[in-house]
mmCIF file of C-alpha atoms in Angstrom:
data_model
loop_
_atom_site.group_PDB
_atom_site.id
_atom_site.type_symbol
_atom_site.label_atom_id
_atom_site.label_comp_id
_atom_site.label_asym_id
_atom_site.label_seq_id
_atom_site.Cartn_x
_atom_site.Cartn_y
_atom_site.Cartn_z
ATOM 1 C CA MET A 10 0.000 0.000 0.000
ATOM 2 C CA THR A 11 1.285 3.452 -0.930
ATOM 3 C CA ASN A 12 2.066 5.249 2.322
ATOM 4 C CA ILE A 13 2.642 8.980 2.033
ATOM 5 C CA THR A 14 3.026 11.182 5.108
ATOM 6 C CA PRO A 15 1.720 14.706 4.546
ATOM 7 C CA THR A 16 3.161 17.882 5.973
ATOM 8 C CA THR A 17 1.210 19.581 8.759
ATOM 9 C CA PRO A 18 -1.037 21.965 6.837
ATOM 10 C CA PRO A 19 -1.834 25.536 7.846
ATOM 11 C CA PRO A 20 -5.497 26.292 8.711
ATOM 12 C CA GLU A 21 -6.206 27.258 5.105
ATOM 13 C CA GLY A 22 -4.770 23.949 3.857
ATOM 14 C CA ASN A 23 -2.067 23.280 1.303
ATOM 15 C CA ILE A 24 -1.055 21.053 -1.593
ATOM 16 C CA ASP A 25 1.660 18.486 -0.890
ATOM 17 C CA THR A 26 3.825 17.091 -3.678
ATOM 18 C CA GLN A 27 6.102 14.070 -3.850
ATOM 19 C CA VAL A 28 8.023 12.544 -6.764
ATOM 20 C CA ILE A 29 8.097 8.789 -7.306
ATOM 21 C CA GLY A 30 10.185 8.012 -10.364
ATOM 22 C CA HIS A 31 8.658 9.978 -13.231
ATOM 23 C CA VAL A 32 5.342 10.487 -11.404
ATOM 24 C CA LEU A 33 4.356 13.633 -9.486
ATOM 25 C CA LEU A 34 1.995 12.894 -6.593
ATOM 26 C CA ILE A 35 -0.188 15.906 -5.827
ATOM 27 C CA GLY A 36 -1.946 15.665 -2.453
ATOM 28 C CA ILE A 37 -4.906 17.770 -1.265
ATOM 29 C CA ASN A 38 -4.021 18.459 2.367
ATOM 30 C CA ARG A 39 -6.721 19.927 4.587
ATOM 31 C CA PRO A 40 -8.253 16.806 6.159
ATOM 32 C CA ALA A 41 -9.529 18.581 9.276
ATOM 33 C CA LYS A 42 -11.972 20.466 7.024
ATOM 34 C CA ARG A 43 -12.687 17.528 4.699
ATOM 35 C CA ASN A 44 -10.276 19.122 2.215
ATOM 36 C CA GLY A 45 -12.517 22.122 1.628
ATOM 37 C CA TRP A 46 -10.906 24.348 -1.002
ATOM 38 C CA THR A 47 -9.446 27.766 -0.177
ATOM 39 C CA PRO A 48 -7.734 30.302 -2.471
ATOM 40 C CA PRO A 49 -4.176 29.293 -1.413
ATOM 41 C CA MET A 50 -4.980 25.661 -2.200
ATOM 42 C CA PHE A 51 -6.154 26.546 -5.702
ATOM 43 C CA ARG A 52 -2.988 28.573 -6.354
ATOM 44 C CA GLN A 53 -0.742 25.774 -5.089
ATOM 45 C CA LEU A 54 -2.632 23.198 -7.146
ATOM 46 C CA ALA A 55 -2.058 25.251 -10.302
ATOM 47 C CA GLU A 56 1.616 25.562 -9.392
ATOM 48 C CA ALA A 57 1.869 21.773 -9.006
ATOM 49 C CA TYR A 58 0.176 21.195 -12.384
ATOM 50 C CA THR A 59 2.547 23.735 -13.949
ATOM 51 C CA ARG A 60 5.535 21.975 -12.378
ATOM 52 C CA LEU A 61 4.365 18.710 -13.934
ATOM 53 C CA ASP A 62 4.217 20.231 -17.400
ATOM 54 C CA ASP A 63 7.507 22.140 -17.109
ATOM 55 C CA ASP A 64 9.780 19.473 -15.586
ATOM 56 C CA PRO A 65 11.077 17.118 -18.319
ATOM 57 C CA GLN A 66 11.741 14.423 -15.709
ATOM 58 C CA LEU A 67 8.057 14.298 -14.767
ATOM 59 C CA ARG A 68 5.760 12.403 -17.124
ATOM 60 C CA VAL A 69 2.458 11.797 -15.282
ATOM 61 C CA GLY A 70 0.598 13.372 -12.372
ATOM 62 C CA VAL A 71 -1.532 11.671 -9.722
ATOM 63 C CA LEU A 72 -4.019 13.825 -7.838
ATOM 64 C CA HIS A 73 -5.123 12.382 -4.492
ATOM 65 C CA ALA A 74 -6.197 13.524 -1.039
ATOM 66 C CA PHE A 75 -5.144 13.033 2.560
ATOM 67 C CA GLY A 76 -7.677 11.971 5.181
ATOM 68 C CA ASP A 77 -10.907 10.067 4.663
ATOM 69 C CA HIS A 78 -12.373 12.233 1.899
ATOM 70 C CA PHE A 79 -11.321 13.655 -1.449
ATOM 71 C CA THR A 80 -13.055 16.988 -0.856
ATOM 72 C CA ALA A 81 -16.283 18.400 0.519
ATOM 73 C CA GLY A 82 -16.038 21.111 -2.125
ATOM 74 C CA LEU A 83 -15.467 24.840 -1.898
ATOM 75 C CA ASP A 84 -14.957 26.572 1.435
ATOM 76 C CA LEU A 85 -17.612 29.096 0.459
ATOM 77 C CA PRO A 86 -16.784 31.778 3.079
ATOM 78 C CA ALA A 87 -13.164 31.692 1.881
ATOM 79 C CA VAL A 88 -13.884 31.891 -1.849
ATOM 80 C CA SER A 89 -17.156 33.848 -2.029
ATOM 81 C CA ALA A 90 -15.401 37.215 -2.402
ATOM 82 C CA TYR A 91 -13.555 35.924 -5.475
ATOM 83 C CA MET A 92 -16.823 34.676 -6.968
ATOM 84 C CA GLN A 93 -18.591 37.981 -6.305
ATOM 85 C CA ARG A 94 -15.791 39.881 -8.054
ATOM 86 C CA GLY A 95 -15.652 37.385 -10.909
ATOM 87 C CA GLU A 96 -12.027 36.582 -10.184
ATOM 88 C CA LYS A 97 -10.012 33.375 -10.145
ATOM 89 C CA ALA A 98 -7.831 32.440 -7.175
ATOM 90 C CA ILE A 99 -5.285 31.065 -9.656
ATOM 91 C CA PRO A 100 -2.749 33.521 -11.109
ATOM 92 C CA GLU A 101 -2.770 33.760 -14.884
ATOM 93 C CA ARG A 102 -0.140 32.026 -17.042
ATOM 94 C CA LEU A 103 -0.179 28.929 -14.835
ATOM 95 C CA VAL A 104 -1.724 25.605 -15.880
ATOM 96 C CA GLU A 105 -5.419 25.808 -14.969
ATOM 97 C CA PRO A 106 -6.280 22.455 -13.317
ATOM 98 C CA HIS A 107 -9.849 22.247 -14.642
ATOM 99 C CA ASP A 108 -8.400 22.322 -18.183
ATOM 100 C CA TYR A 109 -11.262 23.786 -20.187
ATOM 101 C CA GLY A 110 -9.291 26.477 -22.007
ATOM 102 C CA LEU A 111 -9.930 29.572 -19.894
ATOM 103 C CA PRO A 112 -8.248 32.600 -21.541
ATOM 104 C CA GLY A 113 -5.069 33.723 -19.819
ATOM 105 C CA TYR A 114 -4.157 30.253 -18.549
ATOM 106 C CA ARG A 115 -2.094 27.392 -19.894
ATOM 107 C CA ARG A 116 -3.575 23.993 -20.597
ATOM 108 C CA ARG A 117 -1.995 20.821 -19.301
ATOM 109 C CA THR A 118 -0.244 18.572 -21.811
ATOM 110 C CA LYS A 119 0.859 15.620 -19.638
ATOM 111 C CA PRO A 120 -1.541 12.946 -18.321
ATOM 112 C CA MET A 121 -3.266 13.251 -14.948
ATOM 113 C CA VAL A 122 -4.682 10.287 -13.013
ATOM 114 C CA VAL A 123 -6.982 10.937 -10.039
ATOM 115 C CA ALA A 124 -7.723 8.798 -6.981
ATOM 116 C CA VAL A 125 -10.990 9.738 -5.254
ATOM 117 C CA LYS A 126 -12.501 8.462 -2.021
ATOM 118 C CA GLY A 127 -15.220 9.252 0.466
ATOM 119 C CA ILE A 128 -16.936 12.592 -0.080
ATOM 120 C CA CYS A 129 -16.254 14.081 -3.515
ATOM 121 C CA PHE A 130 -18.461 17.121 -3.967
ATOM 122 C CA THR A 131 -18.603 19.976 -6.494
ATOM 123 C CA VAL A 132 -15.026 21.050 -7.333
ATOM 124 C CA GLY A 133 -13.856 17.506 -6.600
ATOM 125 C CA ILE A 134 -16.003 16.140 -9.415
ATOM 126 C CA GLU A 135 -14.882 18.914 -11.730
ATOM 127 C CA LEU A 136 -11.196 18.303 -11.037
ATOM 128 C CA MET A 137 -11.537 14.580 -11.713
ATOM 129 C CA LEU A 138 -13.519 15.218 -14.912
ATOM 130 C CA GLY A 139 -10.842 17.691 -15.988
ATOM 131 C CA ALA A 140 -8.191 14.997 -15.569
ATOM 132 C CA ASP A 141 -7.719 11.945 -17.796
ATOM 133 C CA ILE A 142 -8.267 8.739 -15.809
ATOM 134 C CA VAL A 143 -10.147 8.388 -12.507
ATOM 135 C CA VAL A 144 -9.938 5.574 -9.960
ATOM 136 C CA ALA A 145 -12.721 5.697 -7.363
ATOM 137 C CA ALA A 146 -12.965 3.956 -4.020
ATOM 138 C CA ASP A 147 -16.210 2.052 -3.614
ATOM 139 C CA ASN A 148 -17.224 4.335 -0.722
ATOM 140 C CA CYS A 149 -17.427 7.544 -2.756
ATOM 141 C CA ARG A 150 -20.290 9.996 -2.335
ATOM 142 C CA PHE A 151 -20.605 12.413 -5.246
ATOM 143 C CA SER A 152 -22.744 15.539 -5.529
ATOM 144 C CA GLN A 153 -22.697 18.561 -7.833
ATOM 145 C CA MET A 154 -24.675 20.746 -5.469
ATOM 146 C CA GLU A 155 -24.062 24.294 -6.704
ATOM 147 C CA VAL A 156 -27.746 24.946 -7.442
ATOM 148 C CA GLN A 157 -28.394 24.143 -3.778
ATOM 149 C CA ARG A 158 -26.158 27.105 -2.882
ATOM 150 C CA GLY A 159 -27.583 29.552 -5.425
ATOM 151 C CA ILE A 160 -24.631 29.349 -7.820
ATOM 152 C CA MET A 161 -23.648 27.477 -10.993
ATOM 153 C CA ALA A 162 -20.970 24.861 -11.524
ATOM 154 C CA THR A 163 -18.218 26.693 -13.424
ATOM 155 C CA GLY A 164 -15.325 24.244 -13.105
ATOM 156 C CA GLY A 165 -16.328 22.180 -16.123
ATOM 157 C CA ALA A 166 -19.202 20.009 -14.851
ATOM 158 C CA THR A 167 -21.704 21.549 -17.280
ATOM 159 C CA LEU A 168 -19.316 20.622 -20.109
ATOM 160 C CA ARG A 169 -17.956 17.226 -19.097
ATOM 161 C CA MET A 170 -21.008 15.613 -17.510
ATOM 162 C CA ALA A 171 -23.043 15.892 -20.701
ATOM 163 C CA GLU A 172 -20.042 14.886 -22.808
ATOM 164 C CA ARG A 173 -19.528 11.704 -20.774
ATOM 165 C CA ALA A 174 -23.078 10.738 -19.845
ATOM 166 C CA GLY A 175 -25.512 12.536 -22.163
ATOM 167 C CA THR A 176 -27.664 15.587 -21.549
ATOM 168 C CA GLY A 177 -30.381 13.864 -19.528
ATOM 169 C CA ASN A 178 -28.007 12.149 -17.143
ATOM 170 C CA ALA A 179 -25.999 15.349 -16.710
ATOM 171 C CA LEU A 180 -29.047 17.463 -15.932
ATOM 172 C CA LEU A 181 -30.428 14.834 -13.571
ATOM 173 C CA HIS A 182 -27.466 15.365 -11.258
ATOM 174 C CA LEU A 183 -26.704 19.021 -12.017
ATOM 175 C CA LEU A 184 -30.269 20.251 -11.435
ATOM 176 C CA THR A 185 -31.255 18.091 -8.456
ATOM 177 C CA ALA A 186 -27.955 18.357 -6.522
ATOM 178 C CA ASP A 187 -28.562 14.754 -5.500
ATOM 179 C CA GLU A 188 -25.976 12.422 -4.043
ATOM 180 C CA PHE A 189 -24.818 9.341 -5.931
ATOM 181 C CA GLY A 190 -22.230 6.633 -5.417
ATOM 182 C CA SER A 191 -19.292 5.057 -7.201
ATOM 183 C CA ALA A 192 -21.417 2.575 -9.160
ATOM 184 C CA GLU A 193 -23.468 5.410 -10.685
ATOM 185 C CA ALA A 194 -20.302 7.419 -11.430
ATOM 186 C CA TYR A 195 -18.900 4.366 -13.214
ATOM 187 C CA ARG A 196 -22.130 3.879 -15.183
ATOM 188 C CA LEU A 197 -21.975 7.492 -16.333
ATOM 189 C CA ASN A 198 -18.299 7.226 -17.392
ATOM 190 C CA PHE A 199 -17.242 9.783 -14.778
ATOM 191 C CA VAL A 200 -14.754 7.249 -13.366
ATOM 192 C CA GLN A 201 -12.869 4.467 -15.138
ATOM 193 C CA LYS A 202 -12.265 2.022 -12.272
ATOM 194 C CA VAL A 203 -13.902 1.303 -8.909
ATOM 195 C CA VAL A 204 -11.792 -0.462 -6.286
ATOM 196 C CA PRO A 205 -12.227 -1.319 -2.596
ATOM 197 C CA ALA A 206 -11.700 1.710 -0.344
ATOM 198 C CA GLY A 207 -8.048 2.028 0.571
ATOM 199 C CA GLN A 208 -6.783 0.709 -2.764
ATOM 200 C CA GLU A 209 -7.594 3.721 -4.935
ATOM 201 C CA LEU A 210 -4.202 5.464 -4.624
ATOM 202 C CA ASP A 211 -2.255 2.245 -5.245
ATOM 203 C CA GLU A 212 -4.284 1.600 -8.393
ATOM 204 C CA ALA A 213 -3.953 5.190 -9.621
ATOM 205 C CA LEU A 214 -0.201 5.123 -9.049
ATOM 206 C CA ALA A 215 0.124 1.788 -10.855
ATOM 207 C CA ILE A 216 -1.709 3.238 -13.870
ATOM 208 C CA ALA A 217 0.457 6.359 -13.784
ATOM 209 C CA GLN A 218 3.659 4.323 -13.634
ATOM 210 C CA ARG A 219 2.501 2.223 -16.559
ATOM 211 C CA ILE A 220 1.896 5.401 -18.574
ATOM 212 C CA ALA A 221 5.248 6.815 -17.460
ATOM 213 C CA SER A 222 7.022 3.778 -18.902
ATOM 214 C CA GLN A 223 5.796 4.620 -22.409
ATOM 215 C CA ALA A 224 7.430 7.108 -24.794
ATOM 216 C CA PRO A 225 6.667 10.539 -23.251
ATOM 217 C CA ARG A 226 6.276 12.511 -26.479
ATOM 218 C CA ALA A 227 4.007 9.847 -27.949
ATOM 219 C CA VAL A 228 1.894 9.885 -24.779
ATOM 220 C CA VAL A 229 1.473 13.663 -24.911
ATOM 221 C CA ALA A 230 0.697 13.642 -28.652
ATOM 222 C CA THR A 231 -1.878 10.877 -28.240
ATOM 223 C CA ARG A 232 -3.605 12.653 -25.351
ATOM 224 C CA LEU A 233 -3.740 15.964 -27.207
ATOM 225 C CA ASN A 234 -5.120 14.314 -30.341
ATOM 226 C CA VAL A 235 -7.967 12.748 -28.371
ATOM 227 C CA LEU A 236 -8.815 16.121 -26.824
ATOM 228 C CA LYS A 237 -8.646 17.846 -30.209
ATOM 229 C CA ALA A 238 -11.133 15.340 -31.617
ATOM 230 C CA ILE A 239 -13.512 15.995 -28.705
ATOM 231 C CA GLU A 240 -13.203 19.775 -28.720
ATOM 232 C CA GLN A 241 -12.637 20.599 -32.396
ATOM 233 C CA GLY A 242 -14.014 17.580 -34.235
ATOM 234 C CA GLN A 243 -12.716 14.584 -36.146
ATOM 235 C CA ALA A 244 -11.335 16.506 -39.118
ATOM 236 C CA ALA A 245 -9.083 18.662 -36.922
ATOM 237 C CA ALA A 246 -7.675 15.601 -35.192
ATOM 238 C CA VAL A 247 -7.151 13.714 -38.447
ATOM 239 C CA ALA A 248 -5.289 16.704 -39.916
ATOM 240 C CA ASP A 249 -2.608 16.186 -37.268
ATOM 241 C CA PHE A 250 -2.034 12.504 -38.009
ATOM 242 C CA ILE A 251 0.696 12.773 -40.667
ATOM 243 C CA PRO A 252 2.691 15.798 -39.388
ATOM 244 C CA VAL A 253 2.662 14.654 -35.763
ATOM 245 C CA GLN A 254 3.499 11.076 -36.702
ATOM 246 C CA LYS A 255 6.395 12.324 -38.831
ATOM 247 C CA GLN A 256 7.850 14.208 -35.865
ATOM 248 C CA LEU A 257 7.441 11.229 -33.553
ATOM 249 C CA ALA A 258 8.867 8.741 -36.059
ATOM 250 C CA ASN A 259 12.056 10.815 -36.305
ATOM 251 C CA SER A 260 12.579 10.985 -32.530
ATOM 252 C CA GLU A 261 15.175 9.135 -30.470
ATOM 253 C CA ASP A 262 12.366 7.371 -28.636
ATOM 254 C CA ALA A 263 10.973 5.963 -31.877
ATOM 255 C CA ALA A 264 14.410 4.583 -32.711
ATOM 256 C CA GLU A 265 14.615 3.071 -29.227
ATOM 257 C CA GLY A 266 11.171 1.536 -29.698
ATOM 258 C CA VAL A 267 12.373 -0.223 -32.855
ATOM 259 C CA ARG A 268 15.569 -1.426 -31.157
ATOM 260 C CA ALA A 269 13.623 -2.748 -28.188
ATOM 261 C CA PHE A 270 11.266 -4.586 -30.530
ATOM 262 C CA VAL A 271 14.145 -6.202 -32.428
ATOM 263 C CA GLU A 272 16.034 -7.068 -29.247
ATOM 264 C CA ARG A 273 12.897 -8.283 -27.475
ATOM 265 C CA ARG A 274 13.359 -6.152 -24.389
ATOM 266 C CA PRO A 275 11.476 -3.354 -22.635
ATOM 267 C CA ALA A 276 12.172 0.041 -24.182
ATOM 268 C CA GLN A 277 14.002 2.670 -22.154
ATOM 269 C CA PHE A 278 12.587 5.993 -23.305
ATOM 270 C CA SER A 279 14.325 9.322 -22.781
ATOM 271 C CA GLY A 280 11.633 11.717 -23.941
ATOM 272 C CA ARG A 281 13.762 12.879 -26.867
#
């Protein structure tokens, strides 16, 4: 079992990071408040996502949480002033963790795997939907409850829920603010795997390490092509096939892939 000891967080919480091989573990660290999100936590999360994209030694991120719960959502008293002013707690030019192309922010290029457990409300759902692969503990409780607080989900739920599950299923949960479990999240394609509680981080890390063992540039190109197809349509994605493949095929990693195939051994990719 992956055992990670967090730092002692300040009252407003923090984001802990740890490197395991080529994987950056990003830990939500405010367990005394069920990991309720404050402005400093959002800024530190964006800094961690930016570190992942900028460090050539890092290939995959894993977002997880300390304590019994992923997050109870926004700490509304702490963030309400930002919402009233129409401001983001994340400085511009960083990687925006929700990854829906907000002007002024960078978009993530490297893969992100998420391990969720216990309570996963509002921003927790939006962060996992903004990632790439989600492993859920079987004890998860999900709710997109913004309408219950007189606000709208603006972290990507209105985009990704319908994309993954269809309009009716999305509106069922967005408009009722109901609570649903891991089995329903799996049915709706919000999560990719459900495992017994306590195993979610191990499984997420195993997936991340498997991804990290592949050719990094090919991984990034593949991920971006999938997103281009979703956001811009099939023709835009297809237009990238030949030029992107040409660049990849002339890389050192492609040559190593051929050598490894001929020599019948695992490839050792450098990212070049």
